[in-house]
PDB file of C-alpha atoms and ligand atoms in Angstrom:
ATOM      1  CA  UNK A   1       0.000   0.000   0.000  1.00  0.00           C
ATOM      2  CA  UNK A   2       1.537   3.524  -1.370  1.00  0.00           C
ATOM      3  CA  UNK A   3       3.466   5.421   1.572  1.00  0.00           C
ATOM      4  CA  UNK A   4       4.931   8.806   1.208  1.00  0.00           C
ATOM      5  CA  UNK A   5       8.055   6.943  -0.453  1.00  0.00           C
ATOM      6  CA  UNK A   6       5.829   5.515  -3.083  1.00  0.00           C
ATOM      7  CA  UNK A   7       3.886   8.339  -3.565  1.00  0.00           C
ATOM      8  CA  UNK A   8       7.052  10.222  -4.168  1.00  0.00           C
ATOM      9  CA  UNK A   9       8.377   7.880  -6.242  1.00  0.00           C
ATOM     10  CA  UNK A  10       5.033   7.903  -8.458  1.00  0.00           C
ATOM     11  CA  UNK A  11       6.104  12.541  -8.276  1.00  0.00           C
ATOM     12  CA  UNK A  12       9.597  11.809  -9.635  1.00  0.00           C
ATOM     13  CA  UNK A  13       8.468   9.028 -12.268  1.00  0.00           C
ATOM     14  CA  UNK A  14       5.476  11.341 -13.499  1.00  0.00           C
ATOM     15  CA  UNK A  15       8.293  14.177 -14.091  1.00  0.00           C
ATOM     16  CA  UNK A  16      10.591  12.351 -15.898  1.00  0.00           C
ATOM     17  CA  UNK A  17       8.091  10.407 -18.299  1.00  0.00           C
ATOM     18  CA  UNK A  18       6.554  13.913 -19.152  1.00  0.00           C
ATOM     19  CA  UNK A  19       9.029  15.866 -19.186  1.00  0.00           C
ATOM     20  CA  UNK A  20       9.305  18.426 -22.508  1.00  0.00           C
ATOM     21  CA  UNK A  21       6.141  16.689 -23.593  1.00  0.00           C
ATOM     22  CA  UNK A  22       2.285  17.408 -23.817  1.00  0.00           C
ATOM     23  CA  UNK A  23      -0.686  15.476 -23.757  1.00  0.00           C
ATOM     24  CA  UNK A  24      -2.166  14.983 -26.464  1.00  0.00           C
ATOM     25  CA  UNK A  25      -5.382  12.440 -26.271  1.00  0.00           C
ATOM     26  CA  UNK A  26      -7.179  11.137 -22.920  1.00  0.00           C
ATOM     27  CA  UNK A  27      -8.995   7.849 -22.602  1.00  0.00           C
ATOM     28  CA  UNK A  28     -11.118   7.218 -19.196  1.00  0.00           C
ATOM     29  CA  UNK A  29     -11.658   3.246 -19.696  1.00  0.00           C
ATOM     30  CA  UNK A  30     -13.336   3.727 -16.276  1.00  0.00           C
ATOM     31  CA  UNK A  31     -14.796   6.442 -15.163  1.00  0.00           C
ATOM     32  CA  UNK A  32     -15.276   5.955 -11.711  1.00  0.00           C
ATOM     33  CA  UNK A  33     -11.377   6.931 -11.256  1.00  0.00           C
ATOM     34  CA  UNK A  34     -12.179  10.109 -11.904  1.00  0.00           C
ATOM     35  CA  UNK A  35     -14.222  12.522  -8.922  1.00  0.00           C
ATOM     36  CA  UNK A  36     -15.412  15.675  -8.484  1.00  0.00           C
ATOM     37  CA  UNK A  37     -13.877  15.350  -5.141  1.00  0.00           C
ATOM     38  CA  UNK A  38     -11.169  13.822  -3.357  1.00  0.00           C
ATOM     39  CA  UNK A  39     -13.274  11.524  -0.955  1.00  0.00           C
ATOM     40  CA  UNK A  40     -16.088  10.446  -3.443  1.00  0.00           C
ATOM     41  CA  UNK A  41     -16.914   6.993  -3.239  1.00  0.00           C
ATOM     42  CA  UNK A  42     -16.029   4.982  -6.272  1.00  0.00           C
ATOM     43  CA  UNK A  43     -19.395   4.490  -6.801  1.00  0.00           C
ATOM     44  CA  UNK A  44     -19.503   8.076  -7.568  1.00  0.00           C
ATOM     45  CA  UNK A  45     -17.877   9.402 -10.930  1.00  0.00           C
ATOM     46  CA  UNK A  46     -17.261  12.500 -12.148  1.00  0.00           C
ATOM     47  CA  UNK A  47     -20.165  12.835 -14.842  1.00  0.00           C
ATOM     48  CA  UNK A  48     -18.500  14.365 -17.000  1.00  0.00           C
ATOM     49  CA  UNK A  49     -15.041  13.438 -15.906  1.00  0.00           C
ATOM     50  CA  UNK A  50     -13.306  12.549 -19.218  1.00  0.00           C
ATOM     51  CA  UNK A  51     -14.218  16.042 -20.221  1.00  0.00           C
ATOM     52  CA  UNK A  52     -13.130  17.655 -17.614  1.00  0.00           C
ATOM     53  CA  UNK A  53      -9.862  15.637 -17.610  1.00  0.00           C
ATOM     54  CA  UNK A  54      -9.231  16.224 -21.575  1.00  0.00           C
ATOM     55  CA  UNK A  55      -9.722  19.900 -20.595  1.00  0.00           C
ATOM     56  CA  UNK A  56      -7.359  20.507 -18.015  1.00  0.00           C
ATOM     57  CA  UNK A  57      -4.166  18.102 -19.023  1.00  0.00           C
ATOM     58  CA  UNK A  58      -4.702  19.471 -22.799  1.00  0.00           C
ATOM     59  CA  UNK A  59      -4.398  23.305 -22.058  1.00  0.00           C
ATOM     60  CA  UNK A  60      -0.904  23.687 -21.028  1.00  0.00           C
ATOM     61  CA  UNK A  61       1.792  21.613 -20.678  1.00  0.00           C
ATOM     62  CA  UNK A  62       2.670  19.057 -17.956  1.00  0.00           C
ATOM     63  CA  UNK A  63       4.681  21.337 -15.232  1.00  0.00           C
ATOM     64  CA  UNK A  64       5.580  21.026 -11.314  1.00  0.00           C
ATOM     65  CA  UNK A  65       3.995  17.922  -9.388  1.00  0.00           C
ATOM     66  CA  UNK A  66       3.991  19.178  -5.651  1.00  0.00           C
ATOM     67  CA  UNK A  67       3.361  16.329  -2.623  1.00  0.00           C
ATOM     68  CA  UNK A  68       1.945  16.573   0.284  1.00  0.00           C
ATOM     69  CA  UNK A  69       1.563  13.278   2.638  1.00  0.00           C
ATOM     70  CA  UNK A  70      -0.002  10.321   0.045  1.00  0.00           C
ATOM     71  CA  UNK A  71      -1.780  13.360  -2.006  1.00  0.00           C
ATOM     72  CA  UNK A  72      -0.097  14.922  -4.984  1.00  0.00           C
ATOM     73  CA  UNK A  73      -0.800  18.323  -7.183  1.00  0.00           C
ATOM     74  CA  UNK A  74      -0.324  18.302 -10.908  1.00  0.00           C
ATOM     75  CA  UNK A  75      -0.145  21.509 -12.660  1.00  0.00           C
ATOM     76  CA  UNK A  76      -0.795  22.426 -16.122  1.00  0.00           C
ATOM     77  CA  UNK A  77      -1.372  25.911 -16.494  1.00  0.00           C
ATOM     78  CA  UNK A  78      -4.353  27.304 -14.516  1.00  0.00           C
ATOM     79  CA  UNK A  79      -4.918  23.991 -14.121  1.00  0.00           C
ATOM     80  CA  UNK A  80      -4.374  20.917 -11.918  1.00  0.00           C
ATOM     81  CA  UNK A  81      -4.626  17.230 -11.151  1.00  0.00           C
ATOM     82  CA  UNK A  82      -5.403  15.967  -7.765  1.00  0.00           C
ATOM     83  CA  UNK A  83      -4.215  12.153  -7.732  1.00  0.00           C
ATOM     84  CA  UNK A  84      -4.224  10.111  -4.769  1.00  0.00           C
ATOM     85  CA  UNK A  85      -3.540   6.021  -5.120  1.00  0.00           C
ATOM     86  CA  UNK A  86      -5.611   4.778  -2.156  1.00  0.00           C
ATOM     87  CA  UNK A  87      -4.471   1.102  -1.528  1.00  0.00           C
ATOM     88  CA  UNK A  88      -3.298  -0.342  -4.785  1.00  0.00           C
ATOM     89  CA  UNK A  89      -3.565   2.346  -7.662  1.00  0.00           C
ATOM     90  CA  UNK A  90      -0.085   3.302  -9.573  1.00  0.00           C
ATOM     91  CA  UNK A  91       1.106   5.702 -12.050  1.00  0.00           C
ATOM     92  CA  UNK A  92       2.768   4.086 -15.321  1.00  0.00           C
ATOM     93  CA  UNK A  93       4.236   3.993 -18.539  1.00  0.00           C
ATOM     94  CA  UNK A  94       3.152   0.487 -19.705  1.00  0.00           C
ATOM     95  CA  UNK A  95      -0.375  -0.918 -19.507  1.00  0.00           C
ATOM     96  CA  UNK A  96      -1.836  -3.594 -17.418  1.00  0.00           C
ATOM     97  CA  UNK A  97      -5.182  -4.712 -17.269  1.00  0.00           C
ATOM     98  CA  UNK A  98      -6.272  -2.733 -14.467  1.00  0.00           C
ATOM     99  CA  UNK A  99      -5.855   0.889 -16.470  1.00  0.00           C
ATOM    100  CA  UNK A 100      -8.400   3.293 -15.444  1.00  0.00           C
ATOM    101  CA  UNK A 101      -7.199   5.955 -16.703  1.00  0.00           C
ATOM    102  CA  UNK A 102      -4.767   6.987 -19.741  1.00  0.00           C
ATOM    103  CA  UNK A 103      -3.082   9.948 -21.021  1.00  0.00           C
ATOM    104  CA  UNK A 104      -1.340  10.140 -24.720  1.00  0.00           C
ATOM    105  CA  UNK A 105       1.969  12.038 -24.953  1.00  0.00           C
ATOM    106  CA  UNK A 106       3.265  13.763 -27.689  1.00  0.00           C
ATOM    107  CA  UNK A 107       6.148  11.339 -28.110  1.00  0.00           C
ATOM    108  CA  UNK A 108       4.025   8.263 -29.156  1.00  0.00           C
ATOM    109  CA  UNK A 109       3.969   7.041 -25.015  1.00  0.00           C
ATOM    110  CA  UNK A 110       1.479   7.177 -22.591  1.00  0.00           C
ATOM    111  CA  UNK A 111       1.031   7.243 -18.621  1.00  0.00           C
ATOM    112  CA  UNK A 112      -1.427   4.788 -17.179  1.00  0.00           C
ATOM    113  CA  UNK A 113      -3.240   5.078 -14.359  1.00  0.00           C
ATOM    114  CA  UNK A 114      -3.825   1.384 -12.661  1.00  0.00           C
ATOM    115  CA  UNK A 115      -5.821   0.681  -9.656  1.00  0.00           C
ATOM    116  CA  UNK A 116      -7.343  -2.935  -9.142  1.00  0.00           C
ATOM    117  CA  UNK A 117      -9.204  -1.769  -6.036  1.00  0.00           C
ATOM    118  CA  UNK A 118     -10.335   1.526  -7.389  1.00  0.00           C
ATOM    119  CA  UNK A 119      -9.532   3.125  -3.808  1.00  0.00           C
ATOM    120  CA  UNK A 120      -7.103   6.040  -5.623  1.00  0.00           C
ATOM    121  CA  UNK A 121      -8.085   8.511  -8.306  1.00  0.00           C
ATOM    122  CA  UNK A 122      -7.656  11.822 -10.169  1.00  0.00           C
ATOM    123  CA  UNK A 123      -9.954  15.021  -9.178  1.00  0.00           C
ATOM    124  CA  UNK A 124      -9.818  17.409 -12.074  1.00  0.00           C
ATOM    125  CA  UNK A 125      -9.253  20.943 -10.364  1.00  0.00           C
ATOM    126  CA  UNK A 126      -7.585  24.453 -10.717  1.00  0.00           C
ATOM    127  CA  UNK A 127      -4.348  24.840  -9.906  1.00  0.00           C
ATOM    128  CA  UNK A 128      -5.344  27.684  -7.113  1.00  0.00           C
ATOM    129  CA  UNK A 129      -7.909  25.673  -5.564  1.00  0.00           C
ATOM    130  CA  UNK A 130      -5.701  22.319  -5.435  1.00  0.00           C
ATOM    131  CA  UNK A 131      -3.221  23.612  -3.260  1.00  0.00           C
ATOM    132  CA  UNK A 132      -5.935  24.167  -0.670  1.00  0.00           C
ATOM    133  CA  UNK A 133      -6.988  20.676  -1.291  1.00  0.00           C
ATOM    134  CA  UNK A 134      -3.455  18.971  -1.465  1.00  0.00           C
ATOM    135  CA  UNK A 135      -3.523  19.702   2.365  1.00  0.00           C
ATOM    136  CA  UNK A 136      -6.692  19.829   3.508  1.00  0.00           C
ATOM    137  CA  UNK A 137      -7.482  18.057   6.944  1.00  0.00           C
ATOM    138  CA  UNK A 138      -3.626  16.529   6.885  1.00  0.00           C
ATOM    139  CA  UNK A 139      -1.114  17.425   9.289  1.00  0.00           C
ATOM    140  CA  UNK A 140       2.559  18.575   8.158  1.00  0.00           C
ATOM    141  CA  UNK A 141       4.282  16.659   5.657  1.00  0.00           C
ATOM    142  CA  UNK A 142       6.502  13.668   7.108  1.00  0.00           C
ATOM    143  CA  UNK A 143       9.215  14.168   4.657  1.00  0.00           C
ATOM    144  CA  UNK A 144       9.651  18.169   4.328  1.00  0.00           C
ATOM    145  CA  UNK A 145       8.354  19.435   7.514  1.00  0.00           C
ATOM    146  CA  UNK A 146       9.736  19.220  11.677  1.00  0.00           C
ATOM    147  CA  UNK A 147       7.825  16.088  13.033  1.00  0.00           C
ATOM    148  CA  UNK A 148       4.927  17.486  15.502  1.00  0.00           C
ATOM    149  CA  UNK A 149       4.839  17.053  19.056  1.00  0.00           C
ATOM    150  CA  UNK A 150       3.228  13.924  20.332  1.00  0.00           C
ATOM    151  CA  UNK A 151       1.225  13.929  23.076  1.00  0.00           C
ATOM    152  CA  UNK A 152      -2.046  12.130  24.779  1.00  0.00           C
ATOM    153  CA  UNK A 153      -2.392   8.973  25.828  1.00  0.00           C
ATOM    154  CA  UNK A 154      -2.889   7.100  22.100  1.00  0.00           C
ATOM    155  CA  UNK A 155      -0.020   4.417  21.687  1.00  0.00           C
ATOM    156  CA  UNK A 156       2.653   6.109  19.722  1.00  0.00           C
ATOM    157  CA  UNK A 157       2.148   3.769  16.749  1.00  0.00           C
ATOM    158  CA  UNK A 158      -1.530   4.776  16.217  1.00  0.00           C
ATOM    159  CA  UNK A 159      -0.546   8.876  16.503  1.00  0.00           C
ATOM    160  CA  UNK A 160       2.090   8.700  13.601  1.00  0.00           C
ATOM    161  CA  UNK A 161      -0.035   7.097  11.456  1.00  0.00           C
ATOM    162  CA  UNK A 162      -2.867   9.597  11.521  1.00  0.00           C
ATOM    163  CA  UNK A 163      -3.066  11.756   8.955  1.00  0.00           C
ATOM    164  CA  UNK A 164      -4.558  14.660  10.205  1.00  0.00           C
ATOM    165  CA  UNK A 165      -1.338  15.072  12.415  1.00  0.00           C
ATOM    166  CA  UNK A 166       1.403  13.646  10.588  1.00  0.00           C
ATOM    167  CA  UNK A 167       1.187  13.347   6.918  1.00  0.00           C
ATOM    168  CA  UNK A 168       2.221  10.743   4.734  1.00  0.00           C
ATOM    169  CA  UNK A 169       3.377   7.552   6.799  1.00  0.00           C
ATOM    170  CA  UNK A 170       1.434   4.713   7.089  1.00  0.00           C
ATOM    171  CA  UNK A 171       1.584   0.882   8.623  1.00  0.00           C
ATOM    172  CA  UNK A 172       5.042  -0.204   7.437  1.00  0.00           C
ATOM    173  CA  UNK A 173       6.593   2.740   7.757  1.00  0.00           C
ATOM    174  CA  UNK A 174       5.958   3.616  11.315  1.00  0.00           C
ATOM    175  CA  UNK A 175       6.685   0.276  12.573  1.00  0.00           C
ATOM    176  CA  UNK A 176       9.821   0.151  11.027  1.00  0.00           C
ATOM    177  CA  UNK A 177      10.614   3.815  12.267  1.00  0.00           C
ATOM    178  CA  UNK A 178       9.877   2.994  15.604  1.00  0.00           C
ATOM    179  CA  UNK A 179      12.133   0.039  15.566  1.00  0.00           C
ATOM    180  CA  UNK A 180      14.896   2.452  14.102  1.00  0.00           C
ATOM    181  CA  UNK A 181      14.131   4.623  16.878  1.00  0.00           C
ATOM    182  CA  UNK A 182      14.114   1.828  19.875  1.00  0.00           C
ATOM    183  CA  UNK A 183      10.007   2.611  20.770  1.00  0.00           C
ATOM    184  CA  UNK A 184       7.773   0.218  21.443  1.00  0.00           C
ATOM    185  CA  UNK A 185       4.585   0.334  19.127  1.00  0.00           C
ATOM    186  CA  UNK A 186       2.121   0.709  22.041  1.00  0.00           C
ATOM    187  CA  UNK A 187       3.961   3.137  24.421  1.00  0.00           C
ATOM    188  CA  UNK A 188       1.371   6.162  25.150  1.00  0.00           C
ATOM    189  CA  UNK A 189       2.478   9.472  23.445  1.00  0.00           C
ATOM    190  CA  UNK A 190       2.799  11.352  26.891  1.00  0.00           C
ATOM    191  CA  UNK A 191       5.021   7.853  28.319  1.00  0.00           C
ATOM    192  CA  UNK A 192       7.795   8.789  25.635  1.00  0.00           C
ATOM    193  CA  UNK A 193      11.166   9.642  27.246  1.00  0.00           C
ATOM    194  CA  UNK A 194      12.960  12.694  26.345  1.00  0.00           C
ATOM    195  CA  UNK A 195      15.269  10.539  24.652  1.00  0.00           C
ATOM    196  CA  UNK A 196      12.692   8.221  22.784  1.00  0.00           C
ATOM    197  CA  UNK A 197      11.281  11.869  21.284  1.00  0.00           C
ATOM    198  CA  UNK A 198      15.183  12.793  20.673  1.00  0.00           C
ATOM    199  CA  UNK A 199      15.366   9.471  18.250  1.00  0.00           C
ATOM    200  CA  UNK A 200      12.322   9.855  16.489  1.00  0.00           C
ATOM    201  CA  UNK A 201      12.610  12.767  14.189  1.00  0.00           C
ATOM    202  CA  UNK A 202      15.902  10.865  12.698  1.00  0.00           C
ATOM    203  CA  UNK A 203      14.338   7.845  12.995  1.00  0.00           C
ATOM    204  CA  UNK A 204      11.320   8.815  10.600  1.00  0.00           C
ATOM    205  CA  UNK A 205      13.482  10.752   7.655  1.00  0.00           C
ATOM    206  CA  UNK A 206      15.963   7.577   7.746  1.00  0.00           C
ATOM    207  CA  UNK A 207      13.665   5.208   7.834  1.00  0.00           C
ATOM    208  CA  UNK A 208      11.650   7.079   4.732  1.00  0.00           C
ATOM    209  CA  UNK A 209      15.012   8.013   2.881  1.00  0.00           C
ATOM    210  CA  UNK A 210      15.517   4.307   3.320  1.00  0.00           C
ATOM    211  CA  UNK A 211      12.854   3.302   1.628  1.00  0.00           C
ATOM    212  CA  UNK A 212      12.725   5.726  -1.139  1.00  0.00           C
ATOM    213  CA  UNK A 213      16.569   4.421  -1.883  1.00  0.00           C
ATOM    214  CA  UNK A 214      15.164   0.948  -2.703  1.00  0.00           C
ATOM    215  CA  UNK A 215      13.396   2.474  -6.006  1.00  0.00           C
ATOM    216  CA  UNK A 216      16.818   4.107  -7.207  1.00  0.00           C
ATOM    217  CA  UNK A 217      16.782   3.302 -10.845  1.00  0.00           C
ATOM    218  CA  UNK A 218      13.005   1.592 -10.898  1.00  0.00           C
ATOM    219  CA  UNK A 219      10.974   1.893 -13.918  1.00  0.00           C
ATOM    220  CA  UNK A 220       7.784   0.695 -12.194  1.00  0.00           C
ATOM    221  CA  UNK A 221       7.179   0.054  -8.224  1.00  0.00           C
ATOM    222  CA  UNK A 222       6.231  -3.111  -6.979  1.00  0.00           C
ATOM    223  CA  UNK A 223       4.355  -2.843  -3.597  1.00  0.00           C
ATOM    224  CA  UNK A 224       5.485  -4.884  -0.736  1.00  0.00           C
ATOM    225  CA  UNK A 225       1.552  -6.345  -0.607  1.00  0.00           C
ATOM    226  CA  UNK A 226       2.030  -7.534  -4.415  1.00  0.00           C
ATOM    227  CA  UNK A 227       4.645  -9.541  -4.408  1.00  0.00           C
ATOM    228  CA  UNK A 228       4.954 -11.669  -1.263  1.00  0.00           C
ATOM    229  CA  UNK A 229       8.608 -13.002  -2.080  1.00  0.00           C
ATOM    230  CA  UNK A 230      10.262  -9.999  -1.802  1.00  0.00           C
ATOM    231  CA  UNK A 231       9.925  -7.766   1.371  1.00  0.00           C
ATOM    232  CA  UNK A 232      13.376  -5.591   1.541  1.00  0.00           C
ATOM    233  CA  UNK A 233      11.957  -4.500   4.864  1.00  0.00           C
ATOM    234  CA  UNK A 234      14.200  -5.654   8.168  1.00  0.00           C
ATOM    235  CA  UNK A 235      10.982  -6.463  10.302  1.00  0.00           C
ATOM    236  CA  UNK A 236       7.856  -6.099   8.907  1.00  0.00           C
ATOM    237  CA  UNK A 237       6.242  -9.155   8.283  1.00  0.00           C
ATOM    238  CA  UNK A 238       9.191 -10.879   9.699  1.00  0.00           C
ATOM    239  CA  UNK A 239       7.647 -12.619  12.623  1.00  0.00           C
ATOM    240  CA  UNK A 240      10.352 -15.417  14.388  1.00  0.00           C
ATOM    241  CA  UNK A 241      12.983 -14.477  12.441  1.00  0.00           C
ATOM    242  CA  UNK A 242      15.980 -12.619  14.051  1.00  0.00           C
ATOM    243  CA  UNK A 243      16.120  -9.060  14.753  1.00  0.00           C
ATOM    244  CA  UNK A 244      18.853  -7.670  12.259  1.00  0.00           C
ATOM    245  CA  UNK A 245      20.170  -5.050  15.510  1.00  0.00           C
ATOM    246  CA  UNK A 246      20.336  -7.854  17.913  1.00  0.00           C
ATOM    247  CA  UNK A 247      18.851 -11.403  16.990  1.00  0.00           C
ATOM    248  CA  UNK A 248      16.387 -11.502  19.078  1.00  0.00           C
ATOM    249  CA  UNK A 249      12.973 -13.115  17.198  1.00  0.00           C
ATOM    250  CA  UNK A 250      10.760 -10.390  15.733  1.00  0.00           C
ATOM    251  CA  UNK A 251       7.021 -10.425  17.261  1.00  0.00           C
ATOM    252  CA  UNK A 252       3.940  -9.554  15.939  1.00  0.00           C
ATOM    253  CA  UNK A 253       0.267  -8.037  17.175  1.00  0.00           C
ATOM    254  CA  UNK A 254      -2.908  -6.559  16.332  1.00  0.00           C
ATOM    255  CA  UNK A 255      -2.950  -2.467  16.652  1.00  0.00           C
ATOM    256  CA  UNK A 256      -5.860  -0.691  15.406  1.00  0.00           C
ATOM    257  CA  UNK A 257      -6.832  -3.611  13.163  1.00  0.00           C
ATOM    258  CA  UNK A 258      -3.519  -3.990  11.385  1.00  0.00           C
ATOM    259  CA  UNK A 259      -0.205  -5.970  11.877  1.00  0.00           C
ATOM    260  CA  UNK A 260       2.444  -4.492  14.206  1.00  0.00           C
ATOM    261  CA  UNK A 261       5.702  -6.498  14.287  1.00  0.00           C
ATOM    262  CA  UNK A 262       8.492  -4.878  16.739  1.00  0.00           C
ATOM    263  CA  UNK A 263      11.897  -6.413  18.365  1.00  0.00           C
ATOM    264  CA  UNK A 264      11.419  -7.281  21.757  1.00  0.00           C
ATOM    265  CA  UNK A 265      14.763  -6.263  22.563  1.00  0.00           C
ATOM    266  CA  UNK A 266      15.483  -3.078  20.770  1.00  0.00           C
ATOM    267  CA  UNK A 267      12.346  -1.954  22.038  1.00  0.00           C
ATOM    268  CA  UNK A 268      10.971  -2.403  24.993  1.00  0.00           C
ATOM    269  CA  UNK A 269       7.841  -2.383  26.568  1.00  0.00           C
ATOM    270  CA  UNK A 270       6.965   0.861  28.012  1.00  0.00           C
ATOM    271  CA  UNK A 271       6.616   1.192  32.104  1.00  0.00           C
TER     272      UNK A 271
HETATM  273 ZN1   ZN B   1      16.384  -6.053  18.093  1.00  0.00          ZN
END
């Protein structure tokens, strides 16, 4: 599932395939991928979404892609694309069968929108209006902005993952942070030593420049959830096998409905 290291990579990939070029033809072989607004259901397309598409990447040419948490801005002229890839959707240059959306470049290639679970999509917007609602309702950016203070009694795992306070990290990445940072997933925000809140900045920007190093070079991204034989991270879903710091078996539980695997030695329970 697309963290901000995925969702950057899918910035820097949409930049390189387009740029010098235009687009030239849009197809919409679903239309439910495109909204009117960023939370519509899938269930609810754009009517006239193609349209509205065809209008806004066909006036100017592709320019800056901004990011903000999972959301990104694309600009063309006075106008913009909102794209967001929910659980599974992906920006490309090749087709699969799960293309929802296409734009034709002037250089005989096209970018591909895929997205089996139909979770992500593309809100046709102004550029003025989408910076409002690249940020709207999230917290500051993991990557480019200081890391917010934590406090309250929610575990420390569950904080950093919500959005509205911290923007762009998700499951795997704040588990593997917090191992990085020796905290255990389920130590209250106000239980966090001086120390713990000391690691934790560094511990988030290496853990995310970490993963964002794995793409170097990629022409497409393959998430972790696809492809079950490879997992390049050091502990999640790595349950029984040894810790990589200090060998000690990696465990697992249920936080907020998802998977949580941590190193009972590097990081131990709070209290
Ligand atoms: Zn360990």
């Amino acid at each position: 599932m697309p963290e901000l290291p995925e969702v950057e990579f899918c910035r820097r990939s949409l930049i390189r395939w387009s740029a010098g070029r235009r687009v030239v033809g849009v197809d919409v072989p679903d239309p439910r991928s495109v909204r009117v607004n960023r939370g519509d259901r899938p269930s609810v397309g754009h009517p006239d979404g193609a349209a509205e598409l065809r209008k806004v990447v066909t006036s100017a040419p592709p320019a800056e892609i901004l990011r903000h948490g999972k959301r990104l801005l694309w600009r063309f002229g006075d106008g913009a694309l909102l794209l967001h890839l929910g659980m599974t959707g992906k920006w490309a240059h090749a087709p699969n069968r799960y293309v929802k959306v296409r734009l034709d470049l002037d250089d005989a290639t096209a970018l591909y929108f895929c997205d089996p679970r139909l979770l992500g999509g593309v809100v046709p917007t102004r550029w003025e209006e989408g910076q409002a609602l690249l940020r709207e309702g999230l917290g500051p950016d993991a990557w480019n902005d200081p890391l917010p203070a934590l406090r309250g009694a929610r575990p420390v795992k569950i904080a950093l993952m919500d959005q509205s306070l911290v923007a762009g990290l998700g499951n795997v990445q704040v588990m593997e942070a917090l191992w990085r940072a020796h905290i255990h997933p389920t130590t209250p925000c106000d239980a966090l030593t001086d120390a713990q809140r000391a690691r934790l900045p560094s511990a988030v920007r290496e853990q995310l420049a970490a993963t964002l190093a794995l793409f170097d070079g990629a022409e497409e991204i393959v998430y972790v959830e696809e492809d079950r034989s490879s997992n390049p991270f050091p502990i999640y879903r790595r349950e029984g096998q040894p810790c990589p710091a200090c060998g000690t078996p990696i465990a697992r539980m249920i936080q907020g409905g998802r998977s949580t695997y941590w190193c009972p030695g590097c990081q131990p329970a709070p209290g």
